[in-house]
């Protein structure tokens, strides 16, 4: 990955010494400023009325410098206007063009050492990061050789207004957990990103981090000392079987990950691209070859054996049945999951790959990340562990015709594992090999930097129906939480859509399950159900599953509330898909404002709940210009799907 370069010591126009000037978002709805007390330094984020949304203590400690107390404001650059603009290969929005305002505040400690805080205000939130120069100045002011730093503490702490509503996931290294509602008092503990809050004034905030690089570990939040103060915290020593250092280190110029606060209404939360906006763009150097990634990074749909048959990849004939399903449905991919190295019953992996390719279906393949950092010894093991391993394996896979790897069980957020993720991505790019991470950390903008990272798990997904009855009882509610939390920050390999049952049955309706094909975003969608589950569908529902895209030109939040309901409209070309989910155990009516359709006439195919949970009612109707809002009735844990064409 290319190294960042910093212009920290080029002369910049500085404001007056001391207090900083307020930086506002382009639309004037948000602002931020530095504020100091006798022993602390804060970044205060406010709305346009001057009401405080969050007060963030800022600071760092290293083995060579201490920026943990009250710091002097040594200067501030004049706020400049920037436009963030890029085109995605996959994601919630194809073309992104957003204004922002940026300023850099230079802070100085009692020894005269300086740290920059780069601050950006967008219409959908705030992001900031810490910058340190390559070397610590000597007493005489001369620059020395690059400084090797070990980061002993990060003081970044978000103070949340008293009485805020909260949806938080307990921190586990796989990020596979519920986001249960917490009442105003809040609970204490360690929490994973992203963290969702509703302030008493009705403003929502989603806190996360972005652009994690080799310079640092990835972090989580901890409010053990104060229920309303969430501190950015290093990984625990026990992570990765105690392999790797808890404290990250770096030599030379350094930048932290961006600390991100998405803020506004639920529309701003759901539609936000802020995590990608502040992450490093893709470059030919990062990609590993001179070709445009568009020539080999191909989003798509996959048949997936594991949900129905946990050991299904051992069986050649079962694998062929899922290849046949993918070919029949027009899906681009099939995944050969764990235990492919033990395949029997008429063939081995090479035979299954050849069969898939003969049907026009491109195979992906599963790997255990291996090494001493994981407790899981499922095979194939260790083949991704070193550069030499990866080169050998990718060479073999490329020769077979395999196009992507799913790598699992990382079990740590320490810096050594961040490096491991990036090593895999960079070596995979050299072989034009797409990647999907499982048992992994939550997205932090890597799909923007490495667009061949098609998805990441880090979600309490459909495979949980294999594990315990908890998903049976809570699946609909969780499905109405993930669009406001986990799926905001990046692609989510939930493995949606199942009409039959796994080890523990689902209680969501068939239409709810059908709507998940649009409600959840991922550049690679593994459809979960067994072949007969899709074949039993009414013809038009089956046709939808054949045609539903995974790449979206535009995403619009329509309505909903965390844990209760979610309605979203996504556009692919000239076709709009509107998905609605009921997360409650009660019937409900959902209203769909279709003003996003504009003035053109459209035709609509609707899939709604029937009398029973397994019924899908299908209707067709015209939508004239300026249509009135539509009302849809949903069963408990039900849903709906609309396909609207002009």
Coordinates of C-alpha atoms in Angstrom, one line a residue:
X1 CA 0.0 0.0 0.0
X2 CA 1.4 3.4 -0.9
X3 CA 2.7 5.4 2.0
X4 CA 0.9 8.6 2.9
X5 CA 2.9 11.8 2.4
X6 CA 2.4 14.8 4.7
X7 CA 3.0 18.5 4.1
X8 CA 3.0 19.2 7.8
X9 CA 5.9 21.6 7.7
X10 CA 5.1 23.6 4.5
X11 CA 4.1 27.1 5.5
X12 CA 0.3 27.3 5.9
X13 CA -1.9 30.3 6.5
X14 CA -2.5 30.4 10.2
X15 CA -5.3 32.0 12.2
X16 CA -4.6 33.9 15.4
X17 CA -3.0 31.9 18.2
X18 CA -5.2 30.5 20.9
X19 CA -8.8 29.7 20.4
X20 CA -9.9 28.1 17.1
X21 CA -12.4 29.2 14.6
X22 CA -15.6 27.2 14.1
X23 CA -15.7 25.0 11.0
X24 CA -19.1 24.5 9.5
X25 CA -20.5 21.9 7.1
X26 CA -21.3 23.2 3.6
X27 CA -25.0 23.3 4.3
X28 CA -24.5 25.1 7.7
X29 CA -26.3 22.4 9.7
X30 CA -23.2 21.2 11.6
X31 CA -20.1 22.8 13.1
X32 CA -17.1 21.9 15.1
X33 CA -14.5 23.8 17.2
X34 CA -11.7 23.1 19.6
X35 CA -12.4 24.0 23.3
X36 CA -10.0 23.7 26.2
X37 CA -10.2 23.4 30.0
X38 CA -7.4 23.4 32.5
X39 CA -6.4 19.8 31.8
X40 CA -8.2 18.6 28.7
X41 CA -8.7 19.5 25.0
X42 CA -12.1 18.9 23.3
X43 CA -13.6 18.9 19.8
X44 CA -17.2 20.1 20.2
X45 CA -19.7 19.2 17.5
X46 CA -22.9 21.3 17.4
X47 CA -26.0 21.7 15.3
X48 CA -26.9 25.0 13.6
X49 CA -28.8 26.1 16.8
X50 CA -25.6 25.8 18.8
X51 CA -26.8 22.7 20.6
X52 CA -24.0 20.3 21.5
X53 CA -24.3 17.0 19.8
X54 CA -21.1 15.4 21.2
X55 CA -18.1 16.7 23.0
X56 CA -15.0 14.7 22.0
X57 CA -11.9 14.7 24.2
X58 CA -8.9 14.5 21.9
X59 CA -5.3 13.5 22.6
X60 CA -2.6 10.8 22.2
X61 CA 0.3 9.4 24.2
X62 CA 3.4 7.7 22.7
X63 CA 6.6 6.6 24.1
X64 CA 8.2 9.8 22.8
X65 CA 5.5 12.5 23.1
X66 CA 2.5 13.3 25.4
X67 CA -0.5 15.0 24.0
X68 CA -2.9 13.9 26.7
X69 CA -3.6 17.0 28.7
X70 CA -4.4 20.7 28.0
X71 CA -2.7 21.6 24.8
X72 CA -2.0 25.0 23.3
X73 CA -3.6 25.9 20.0
X74 CA -0.5 26.8 18.0
X75 CA -2.4 27.6 14.8
X76 CA -5.2 26.7 12.5
X77 CA -5.4 26.7 8.7
X78 CA -8.1 28.6 7.0
X79 CA -11.1 26.4 6.3
X80 CA -11.0 25.4 2.6
X81 CA -13.7 23.9 0.4
X82 CA -13.2 20.5 -1.0
X83 CA -15.2 18.2 -3.2
X84 CA -15.1 14.5 -2.7
X85 CA -15.8 12.8 -6.0
X86 CA -15.4 9.1 -7.1
X87 CA -17.2 6.3 -8.9
X88 CA -17.8 3.0 -7.1
X89 CA -17.7 -0.5 -8.7
X90 CA -20.1 -1.6 -6.0
X91 CA -21.9 0.0 -3.1
X92 CA -25.0 1.9 -2.1
X93 CA -24.3 4.8 -4.6
X94 CA -22.5 4.5 -7.9
X95 CA -21.3 8.1 -8.3
X96 CA -20.4 10.1 -5.2
X97 CA -19.9 13.9 -5.4
X98 CA -20.0 15.7 -2.0
X99 CA -18.8 19.0 -0.7
X100 CA -16.9 19.3 2.5
X101 CA -14.9 21.9 4.5
X102 CA -11.5 21.1 6.0
X103 CA -9.2 22.8 8.4
X104 CA -6.1 21.6 10.3
X105 CA -5.6 22.6 13.9
X106 CA -2.0 22.5 15.3
X107 CA -1.8 21.6 19.0
X108 CA 1.3 22.0 21.1
X109 CA 2.2 20.4 24.5
X110 CA 4.3 22.0 27.2
X111 CA 7.5 20.7 25.6
X112 CA 6.7 22.5 22.4
X113 CA 6.0 19.2 20.5
X114 CA 3.2 19.5 18.0
X115 CA 0.4 17.3 16.8
X116 CA -2.0 18.2 14.0
X117 CA -5.7 17.4 14.0
X118 CA -7.2 17.4 10.5
X119 CA -10.9 18.1 10.6
X120 CA -13.6 17.7 7.9
X121 CA -17.2 18.7 8.1
X122 CA -19.6 17.2 5.6
X123 CA -23.4 17.6 5.4
X124 CA -23.8 14.1 6.9
X125 CA -21.2 14.4 9.7
X126 CA -17.7 15.1 11.0
X127 CA -14.4 13.3 10.6
X128 CA -11.1 14.0 12.2
X129 CA -7.7 12.4 12.5
X130 CA -4.4 12.9 14.2
X131 CA -1.2 13.6 12.3
X132 CA 2.4 13.4 13.5
X133 CA 5.5 14.5 11.7
X134 CA 8.2 12.0 10.7
X135 CA 10.6 13.1 13.4
X136 CA 10.4 14.8 16.8
X137 CA 12.4 18.1 16.7
X138 CA 15.5 18.2 18.8
X139 CA 16.0 20.9 21.5
X140 CA 17.6 23.1 18.9
X141 CA 14.7 22.6 16.5
X142 CA 16.6 20.5 14.0
X143 CA 14.8 17.5 12.6
X144 CA 16.2 14.1 13.6
X145 CA 16.0 10.7 11.8
X146 CA 12.5 9.3 11.6
X147 CA 11.0 8.6 15.0
X148 CA 9.9 5.2 16.0
X149 CA 6.8 5.6 18.0
X150 CA 4.8 3.2 20.2
X151 CA 1.3 4.5 20.9
X152 CA 0.6 3.9 24.5
X153 CA -2.9 5.5 24.7
X154 CA -5.5 7.3 22.6
X155 CA -7.6 9.7 24.6
X156 CA -10.4 10.2 22.0
X157 CA -13.6 10.0 24.1
X158 CA -17.1 10.8 22.9
X159 CA -19.4 12.3 25.5
X160 CA -23.0 11.6 24.6
X161 CA -25.9 13.8 25.9
X162 CA -27.6 12.5 29.0
X163 CA -30.8 10.7 28.1
X164 CA -29.7 9.5 24.6
X165 CA -31.2 6.4 23.2
X166 CA -28.6 3.8 22.1
X167 CA -28.1 0.8 19.9
X168 CA -24.8 -0.9 20.6
X169 CA -23.2 -4.2 19.9
X170 CA -21.0 -5.8 22.7
X171 CA -17.5 -5.9 21.4
X172 CA -16.4 -9.3 20.0
X173 CA -13.6 -9.7 17.5
X174 CA -16.0 -11.2 14.9
X175 CA -18.5 -8.3 15.3
X176 CA -21.3 -10.9 15.2
X177 CA -23.8 -9.6 17.7
X178 CA -27.1 -8.0 18.2
X179 CA -27.6 -4.2 18.6
X180 CA -30.2 -4.3 21.3
X181 CA -31.8 -1.0 22.4
X182 CA -30.5 0.6 25.5
X183 CA -32.7 3.1 27.4
X184 CA -31.6 6.6 28.4
X185 CA -29.4 5.5 31.3
X186 CA -27.2 3.3 29.1
X187 CA -25.1 0.3 30.0
X188 CA -21.3 0.1 30.5
X189 CA -18.8 -2.1 28.8
X190 CA -16.8 -2.6 25.6
X191 CA -18.7 -1.9 22.4
X192 CA -17.9 -2.6 18.7
X193 CA -18.4 -0.1 15.9
X194 CA -20.6 1.3 14.6
X195 CA -22.5 2.7 17.6
X196 CA -25.9 4.4 17.1
X197 CA -27.3 7.1 19.3
X198 CA -30.4 9.2 19.3
X199 CA -29.9 12.5 21.2
X200 CA -32.7 14.0 23.2
X201 CA -33.2 16.6 20.5
X202 CA -33.9 13.9 17.9
X203 CA -30.5 14.0 16.2
X204 CA -29.0 10.6 15.3
X205 CA -25.3 9.9 15.5
X206 CA -23.4 6.9 14.2
X207 CA -19.8 6.7 15.6
X208 CA -17.2 4.6 13.8
X209 CA -13.7 4.8 12.3
X210 CA -12.4 4.8 8.7
X211 CA -9.3 4.3 6.7
X212 CA -7.5 1.9 8.9
X213 CA -3.9 1.5 7.6
X214 CA -0.7 -0.4 8.6
X215 CA 0.1 2.6 10.9
X216 CA -2.3 1.6 13.7
X217 CA -4.6 -1.1 15.1
X218 CA -8.3 -1.0 14.7
X219 CA -10.2 0.0 17.8
X220 CA -13.5 -0.2 19.7
X221 CA -15.4 1.9 22.2
X222 CA -15.4 1.5 26.0
X223 CA -17.6 3.4 28.5
X224 CA -16.8 1.3 31.6
X225 CA -15.9 4.5 33.6
X226 CA -18.9 6.6 32.6
X227 CA -22.0 5.5 30.9
X228 CA -22.1 8.6 28.7
X229 CA -18.4 8.7 27.8
X230 CA -17.2 6.3 25.1
X231 CA -13.4 6.1 24.8
X232 CA -11.6 4.8 21.7
X233 CA -9.8 1.8 23.0
X234 CA -7.0 -0.5 21.8
X235 CA -7.6 -4.3 21.4
X236 CA -7.5 -6.5 24.4
X237 CA -4.4 -8.6 25.1
X238 CA -6.5 -11.9 24.8
X239 CA -7.3 -11.2 21.2
X240 CA -5.7 -13.4 18.6
X241 CA -4.8 -16.0 21.2
X242 CA -2.5 -13.3 22.7
X243 CA -0.5 -13.0 19.6
X244 CA 0.6 -9.5 18.6
X245 CA 1.1 -6.3 20.5
X246 CA -1.8 -4.4 22.0
X247 CA 0.0 -1.1 21.4
X248 CA 0.6 -0.2 17.8
X249 CA 3.9 1.3 16.6
X250 CA 5.1 3.1 13.5
X251 CA 8.3 4.8 12.2
X252 CA 8.1 8.1 10.4
X253 CA 5.2 10.3 9.4
X254 CA 2.0 9.0 10.9
X255 CA -1.8 9.4 10.5
X256 CA -4.5 7.8 12.7
X257 CA -7.6 6.3 11.2
X258 CA -10.4 8.9 10.8
X259 CA -12.7 9.2 13.8
X260 CA -16.1 9.5 12.2
X261 CA -19.4 10.8 13.5
X262 CA -22.3 10.6 11.0
X263 CA -25.0 12.9 12.2
X264 CA -28.5 14.1 11.2
X265 CA -31.8 12.3 10.7
X266 CA -32.1 8.7 9.8
X267 CA -31.9 9.7 6.2
X268 CA -28.4 11.0 6.7
X269 CA -27.4 7.9 8.6
X270 CA -28.7 5.3 6.1
X271 CA -27.6 7.2 2.9
X272 CA -24.1 8.2 4.3
X273 CA -21.0 7.4 2.3
X274 CA -18.8 9.2 4.8
X275 CA -16.7 6.1 5.7
X276 CA -15.6 5.8 2.1
X277 CA -15.4 9.5 1.5
X278 CA -12.4 9.8 3.9
X279 CA -10.7 6.5 3.0
X280 CA -7.8 6.3 0.6
X281 CA -8.9 5.9 -3.0
X282 CA -7.8 3.0 -5.1
X283 CA -4.7 3.4 -7.2
X284 CA -2.9 1.1 -9.8
X285 CA -0.1 0.6 -7.3
X286 CA -2.6 -0.7 -4.7
X287 CA -4.4 -2.9 -7.3
X288 CA -1.1 -4.6 -8.1
X289 CA -1.5 -4.3 -11.9
X290 CA -2.0 -1.6 -14.5
X291 CA -5.5 -2.8 -15.5
X292 CA -8.6 -0.9 -14.4
X293 CA -10.3 -2.9 -11.6
X294 CA -13.5 -2.6 -13.7
X295 CA -12.1 -5.3 -15.9
X296 CA -11.9 -8.0 -13.2
X297 CA -13.8 -6.8 -10.2
X298 CA -17.3 -8.1 -10.9
X299 CA -20.1 -7.8 -8.3
X300 CA -22.6 -10.6 -8.3
X301 CA -24.8 -13.2 -6.7
X302 CA -23.7 -16.6 -5.5
X303 CA -25.3 -19.9 -4.5
X304 CA -24.2 -20.9 -1.0
X305 CA -24.3 -24.4 0.4
X306 CA -23.3 -23.8 4.0
X307 CA -26.6 -22.4 5.4
X308 CA -28.6 -25.5 4.6
X309 CA -25.8 -28.1 4.7
X310 CA -23.0 -27.1 7.1
X311 CA -20.7 -29.9 5.7
X312 CA -22.1 -29.7 2.2
X313 CA -18.9 -28.9 0.5
X314 CA -17.5 -32.3 1.4
X315 CA -20.1 -33.8 -1.0
X316 CA -19.3 -33.4 -4.7
X317 CA -22.9 -34.1 -5.8
X318 CA -24.3 -31.5 -3.3
X319 CA -21.8 -28.9 -4.7
X320 CA -23.0 -29.7 -8.2
X321 CA -26.6 -29.2 -7.1
X322 CA -25.7 -25.7 -6.0
X323 CA -23.9 -25.1 -9.3
X324 CA -27.0 -26.1 -11.1
X325 CA -29.1 -23.7 -9.0
X326 CA -26.7 -20.8 -9.8
X327 CA -26.9 -21.7 -13.5
X328 CA -30.6 -22.0 -13.5
X329 CA -31.0 -18.6 -11.7
X330 CA -28.5 -16.8 -13.8
X331 CA -26.3 -16.1 -10.7
X332 CA -22.7 -15.4 -11.5
X333 CA -21.0 -17.4 -8.7
X334 CA -21.0 -20.4 -6.5
X335 CA -19.0 -20.7 -3.2
X336 CA -17.2 -23.9 -2.3
X337 CA -17.1 -23.4 1.5
X338 CA -15.0 -25.0 4.2
X339 CA -13.9 -28.7 3.9
X340 CA -13.5 -28.5 0.1
X341 CA -10.2 -30.2 0.7
X342 CA -12.1 -33.3 1.9
X343 CA -14.6 -33.5 -1.0
X344 CA -15.7 -37.0 -1.9
X345 CA -18.8 -38.7 -3.4
X346 CA -17.9 -38.7 -7.1
X347 CA -15.3 -35.9 -7.4
X348 CA -12.9 -33.5 -5.8
X349 CA -12.5 -29.8 -5.9
X350 CA -10.9 -29.7 -9.3
X351 CA -13.9 -31.6 -10.7
X352 CA -16.4 -29.3 -9.0
X353 CA -14.6 -26.3 -10.4
X354 CA -14.6 -27.7 -13.9
X355 CA -18.3 -28.6 -13.6
X356 CA -19.1 -25.0 -12.5
X357 CA -17.2 -23.5 -15.3
X358 CA -18.9 -25.8 -17.8
X359 CA -22.2 -24.3 -16.6
X360 CA -21.0 -20.7 -16.9
X361 CA -20.7 -20.3 -13.1
X362 CA -17.6 -18.9 -11.6
X363 CA -16.4 -20.4 -8.4
X364 CA -15.2 -18.8 -5.1
X365 CA -13.4 -20.8 -2.4
X366 CA -13.1 -20.7 1.4
X367 CA -9.9 -20.5 3.5
X368 CA -9.2 -20.4 7.2
X369 CA -6.9 -17.5 7.9
X370 CA -4.8 -20.0 9.9
X371 CA -1.8 -19.2 12.1
X372 CA -1.4 -19.0 15.9
X373 CA -3.9 -16.1 16.1
X374 CA -7.0 -18.3 15.6
X375 CA -8.5 -21.1 17.8
X376 CA -10.3 -22.6 14.8
X377 CA -8.5 -25.4 13.1
X378 CA -11.0 -26.0 10.3
X379 CA -9.2 -26.9 7.0
X380 CA -7.8 -25.8 4.6
X381 CA -5.5 -24.0 7.1
X382 CA -2.5 -21.7 6.8
X383 CA -2.6 -21.3 3.0
X384 CA -3.1 -17.5 3.3
X385 CA -0.6 -17.1 6.1
X386 CA 2.6 -15.9 4.4
X387 CA 3.3 -14.1 1.1
X388 CA 4.9 -17.3 -0.2
X389 CA 1.8 -19.3 0.8
X390 CA -0.5 -16.8 -0.9
X391 CA 1.5 -16.5 -4.2
X392 CA 1.5 -20.3 -4.4
X393 CA -2.2 -20.6 -3.7
X394 CA -3.3 -17.7 -5.9
X395 CA -1.2 -19.2 -8.7
X396 CA -3.0 -22.5 -8.4
X397 CA -6.4 -21.0 -8.0
X398 CA -5.9 -18.7 -11.0
X399 CA -5.0 -21.8 -13.1
X400 CA -8.1 -23.6 -12.0
X401 CA -10.4 -20.7 -12.9
X402 CA -11.4 -19.7 -9.4
X403 CA -12.1 -15.9 -9.1
X404 CA -12.3 -15.1 -5.4
X405 CA -11.4 -16.2 -1.9
X406 CA -13.4 -16.1 1.3
X407 CA -11.0 -15.9 4.2
X408 CA -12.3 -16.6 7.7
X409 CA -11.4 -16.4 11.5
X410 CA -9.2 -13.5 12.1
X411 CA -10.1 -13.1 15.8
X412 CA -8.2 -9.9 16.5
X413 CA -8.1 -6.1 15.9
X414 CA -4.4 -5.8 16.7
X415 CA -2.0 -4.1 14.3
X416 CA -0.5 -7.4 13.2
X417 CA -3.9 -8.6 11.9
X418 CA -4.6 -5.3 10.2
X419 CA -1.4 -5.9 8.3
X420 CA -2.5 -9.4 7.5
X421 CA -5.8 -8.2 6.0
X422 CA -3.9 -5.8 3.8
X423 CA -1.3 -8.3 2.8
X424 CA -4.1 -10.6 1.6
X425 CA -5.8 -7.8 -0.3
X426 CA -2.6 -6.6 -2.0
X427 CA -1.4 -10.1 -3.0
X428 CA -4.9 -11.0 -4.2
X429 CA -4.9 -7.9 -6.5
X430 CA -1.8 -9.1 -8.2
X431 CA -3.7 -12.2 -9.4
X432 CA -7.0 -10.3 -10.1
X433 CA -8.5 -12.3 -7.3
X434 CA -11.6 -10.9 -5.5
X435 CA -11.8 -11.2 -1.7
X436 CA -14.5 -11.6 1.0
X437 CA -13.5 -11.5 4.7
X438 CA -15.4 -13.5 7.3
X439 CA -15.0 -13.8 11.1
X440 CA -13.5 -10.4 10.7
X441 CA -13.5 -6.8 11.8
X442 CA -16.2 -4.4 10.7
X443 CA -15.6 -2.4 7.4
X444 CA -13.4 0.7 7.7
X445 CA -13.3 1.9 4.2
X446 CA -11.1 -0.8 2.7
X447 CA -13.6 -1.6 -0.1
X448 CA -13.0 2.0 -1.3
X449 CA -9.2 1.5 -1.3
X450 CA -9.4 -2.1 -2.5
X451 CA -12.5 -2.4 -4.6
X452 CA -11.9 -6.1 -5.1
X453 CA -12.9 -6.5 -1.4
X454 CA -16.4 -7.3 -2.3
X455 CA -17.9 -7.8 1.2
X456 CA -17.2 -8.5 4.9
X457 CA -19.2 -10.5 7.3
X458 CA -18.9 -8.8 10.7
X459 CA -22.6 -9.3 11.2
X460 CA -25.1 -11.4 13.1
X461 CA -26.3 -12.9 9.9
X462 CA -28.5 -15.7 8.6
X463 CA -26.0 -18.4 9.6
X464 CA -27.1 -17.7 13.2
X465 CA -30.2 -19.8 12.4
X466 CA -27.8 -22.7 12.5
X467 CA -26.5 -21.9 16.0
X468 CA -29.3 -21.1 18.5
X469 CA -33.0 -20.2 18.7
X470 CA -32.1 -16.5 19.4
X471 CA -32.2 -15.6 15.7
X472 CA -35.6 -17.3 15.4
X473 CA -37.1 -15.0 18.1
X474 CA -35.1 -11.8 17.1
X475 CA -34.4 -12.1 13.4
X476 CA -37.0 -9.6 12.2
X477 CA -35.9 -7.0 14.8
X478 CA -32.2 -7.4 14.0
X479 CA -33.0 -7.1 10.3
X480 CA -34.5 -3.7 11.1
X481 CA -31.4 -2.7 13.1
X482 CA -28.6 -3.6 10.6
X483 CA -29.6 -1.0 7.9
X484 CA -29.1 1.8 10.6
X485 CA -25.9 0.4 12.0
X486 CA -23.7 -2.3 10.4
X487 CA -24.7 -1.9 6.7
X488 CA -24.2 1.9 6.9
X489 CA -20.4 1.6 7.1
X490 CA -19.8 -0.9 4.3
X491 CA -20.9 -4.1 2.4
X492 CA -22.4 -6.7 4.6
X493 CA -22.3 -10.5 3.9
X494 CA -25.4 -11.3 5.9
X495 CA -26.2 -14.2 3.4
X496 CA -29.9 -13.1 3.1
X497 CA -33.0 -14.7 1.6
X498 CA -34.2 -18.1 3.0
X499 CA -37.7 -19.5 2.7
X500 CA -37.1 -23.0 4.0
X501 CA -35.7 -23.6 7.6
X502 CA -32.3 -24.2 8.9
X503 CA -31.6 -25.9 12.2
X504 CA -33.7 -23.2 13.9
X505 CA -36.7 -22.0 11.9
X506 CA -37.2 -18.4 10.9
X507 CA -40.5 -16.6 11.8
X508 CA -40.1 -13.9 9.2
X509 CA -42.6 -14.0 6.3
X510 CA -41.6 -15.1 2.9
X511 CA -42.1 -11.5 1.7
X512 CA -39.8 -10.2 4.4
X513 CA -37.1 -12.7 3.2
X514 CA -37.7 -11.6 -0.4
X515 CA -37.3 -8.0 0.6
X516 CA -33.9 -8.7 2.2
X517 CA -32.5 -9.1 -1.3
X518 CA -32.8 -5.3 -1.6
X519 CA -32.8 -4.1 2.0
X520 CA -29.2 -5.3 2.6
X521 CA -26.2 -4.1 0.5
X522 CA -23.2 -6.2 -0.5
X523 CA -21.1 -6.3 -3.6
X524 CA -21.3 -10.1 -3.3
X525 CA -24.6 -11.5 -2.2
X526 CA -24.7 -15.1 -1.0
X527 CA -28.3 -16.2 -1.3
X528 CA -28.8 -18.6 1.6
X529 CA -31.6 -21.0 0.8
X530 CA -31.4 -24.5 -0.6
X531 CA -32.4 -25.1 -4.3
X532 CA -35.9 -26.2 -3.5
X533 CA -36.5 -23.0 -1.5
X534 CA -36.1 -20.9 -4.7
X535 CA -37.8 -23.4 -7.0
X536 CA -41.0 -23.4 -4.9
X537 CA -41.5 -19.6 -5.2
X538 CA -44.2 -18.1 -7.4
X539 CA -42.8 -17.5 -10.9
X540 CA -42.6 -13.8 -10.5
X541 CA -40.8 -14.0 -7.1
X542 CA -38.4 -16.5 -8.6
X543 CA -37.8 -14.1 -11.6
X544 CA -37.1 -11.3 -9.1
X545 CA -34.3 -13.4 -7.5
X546 CA -32.9 -14.1 -11.0
X547 CA -32.7 -10.4 -11.9
X548 CA -32.2 -8.5 -8.7
X549 CA -29.0 -6.4 -8.9
X550 CA -26.3 -6.0 -6.2
X551 CA -24.9 -2.7 -7.5
X552 CA -26.9 0.4 -6.9
X553 CA -26.8 3.7 -8.7
X554 CA -28.7 5.4 -5.9
X555 CA -30.0 4.7 -2.4
X556 CA -32.8 6.6 -0.7
X557 CA -34.0 6.1 2.8
X558 CA -37.9 6.2 2.8
X559 CA -39.0 5.6 6.4
X560 CA -38.5 3.6 9.5
X561 CA -37.0 3.4 13.0
X562 CA -34.3 1.2 14.4
X563 CA -35.5 -2.2 15.4
X564 CA -39.1 -1.5 14.4
X565 CA -39.2 -1.0 10.6
X566 CA -37.1 -0.1 7.6
X567 CA -38.1 1.1 4.1
X568 CA -35.5 1.9 1.5
X569 CA -35.5 2.6 -2.2
X570 CA -32.6 1.7 -4.4
X571 CA -32.2 2.4 -8.1
X572 CA -30.4 0.3 -10.7
X573 CA -30.5 2.0 -14.1
X574 CA -34.1 3.3 -14.6
X575 CA -35.6 0.7 -12.2
X576 CA -36.4 1.4 -8.6
X577 CA -36.6 -1.4 -6.0
X578 CA -38.4 -0.5 -2.7
X579 CA -38.0 -2.9 0.2
X580 CA -39.9 -2.8 3.5
X581 CA -39.3 -4.7 6.7
X582 CA -41.5 -5.0 9.8
X583 CA -39.3 -5.8 12.8
X584 CA -42.2 -6.2 15.3
X585 CA -44.5 -9.0 16.4
X586 CA -47.5 -6.9 15.4
X587 CA -49.2 -6.1 12.1
X588 CA -48.5 -2.7 10.7
X589 CA -49.2 -0.4 7.9
X590 CA -46.2 1.3 6.2
X591 CA -46.4 4.4 4.1
X592 CA -44.2 4.8 1.0
X593 CA -43.6 8.3 -0.3
X594 CA -42.8 7.8 -3.9
X595 CA -41.9 11.4 -4.7
X596 CA -38.4 10.2 -5.6
X597 CA -39.9 8.8 -8.8
X598 CA -40.3 12.3 -10.2
X599 CA -42.9 13.2 -12.8
X600 CA -42.7 10.2 -15.1
X601 CA -45.3 7.5 -15.2
X602 CA -44.3 4.0 -14.0
X603 CA -45.5 0.5 -13.7
X604 CA -45.1 -1.4 -10.4
X605 CA -45.0 -5.0 -9.4
X606 CA -45.7 -5.5 -5.7
X607 CA -44.9 -8.4 -3.5
X608 CA -46.7 -8.2 -0.2
X609 CA -47.7 -10.4 2.7
X610 CA -50.6 -12.8 2.1
X611 CA -52.9 -14.3 4.7
X612 CA -50.2 -16.7 5.9
X613 CA -46.5 -16.1 6.5
X614 CA -45.6 -18.3 3.6
X615 CA -48.0 -16.5 1.2
X616 CA -46.6 -13.9 -1.3
X617 CA -49.3 -11.7 -2.8
X618 CA -48.3 -10.3 -6.2
X619 CA -50.0 -7.4 -7.9
X620 CA -49.4 -5.1 -10.9
X621 CA -50.4 -1.5 -11.1
X622 CA -49.6 1.7 -12.9
X623 CA -48.2 4.7 -11.1
X624 CA -49.2 8.0 -12.6
X625 CA -47.3 11.2 -12.4
X626 CA -47.1 12.7 -8.9
X627 CA -48.4 9.5 -7.2
X628 CA -49.9 9.7 -3.8
X629 CA -48.1 7.9 -1.0
X630 CA -48.7 4.2 -1.0
X631 CA -49.8 2.3 2.1
X632 CA -48.8 -1.4 2.5
X633 CA -50.1 -3.7 5.2
X634 CA -47.6 -6.1 6.7
X635 CA -48.0 -9.2 8.9
X636 CA -46.0 -9.5 12.1
X637 CA -42.3 -9.8 11.0
X638 CA -43.5 -9.3 7.5
X639 CA -42.4 -7.0 4.7
X640 CA -42.9 -6.0 1.1
X641 CA -41.0 -5.4 -2.1
X642 CA -41.9 -3.1 -5.0
X643 CA -40.2 -3.2 -8.4
X644 CA -41.0 0.0 -10.3
X645 CA -40.1 0.6 -13.9
X646 CA -40.8 3.5 -16.2

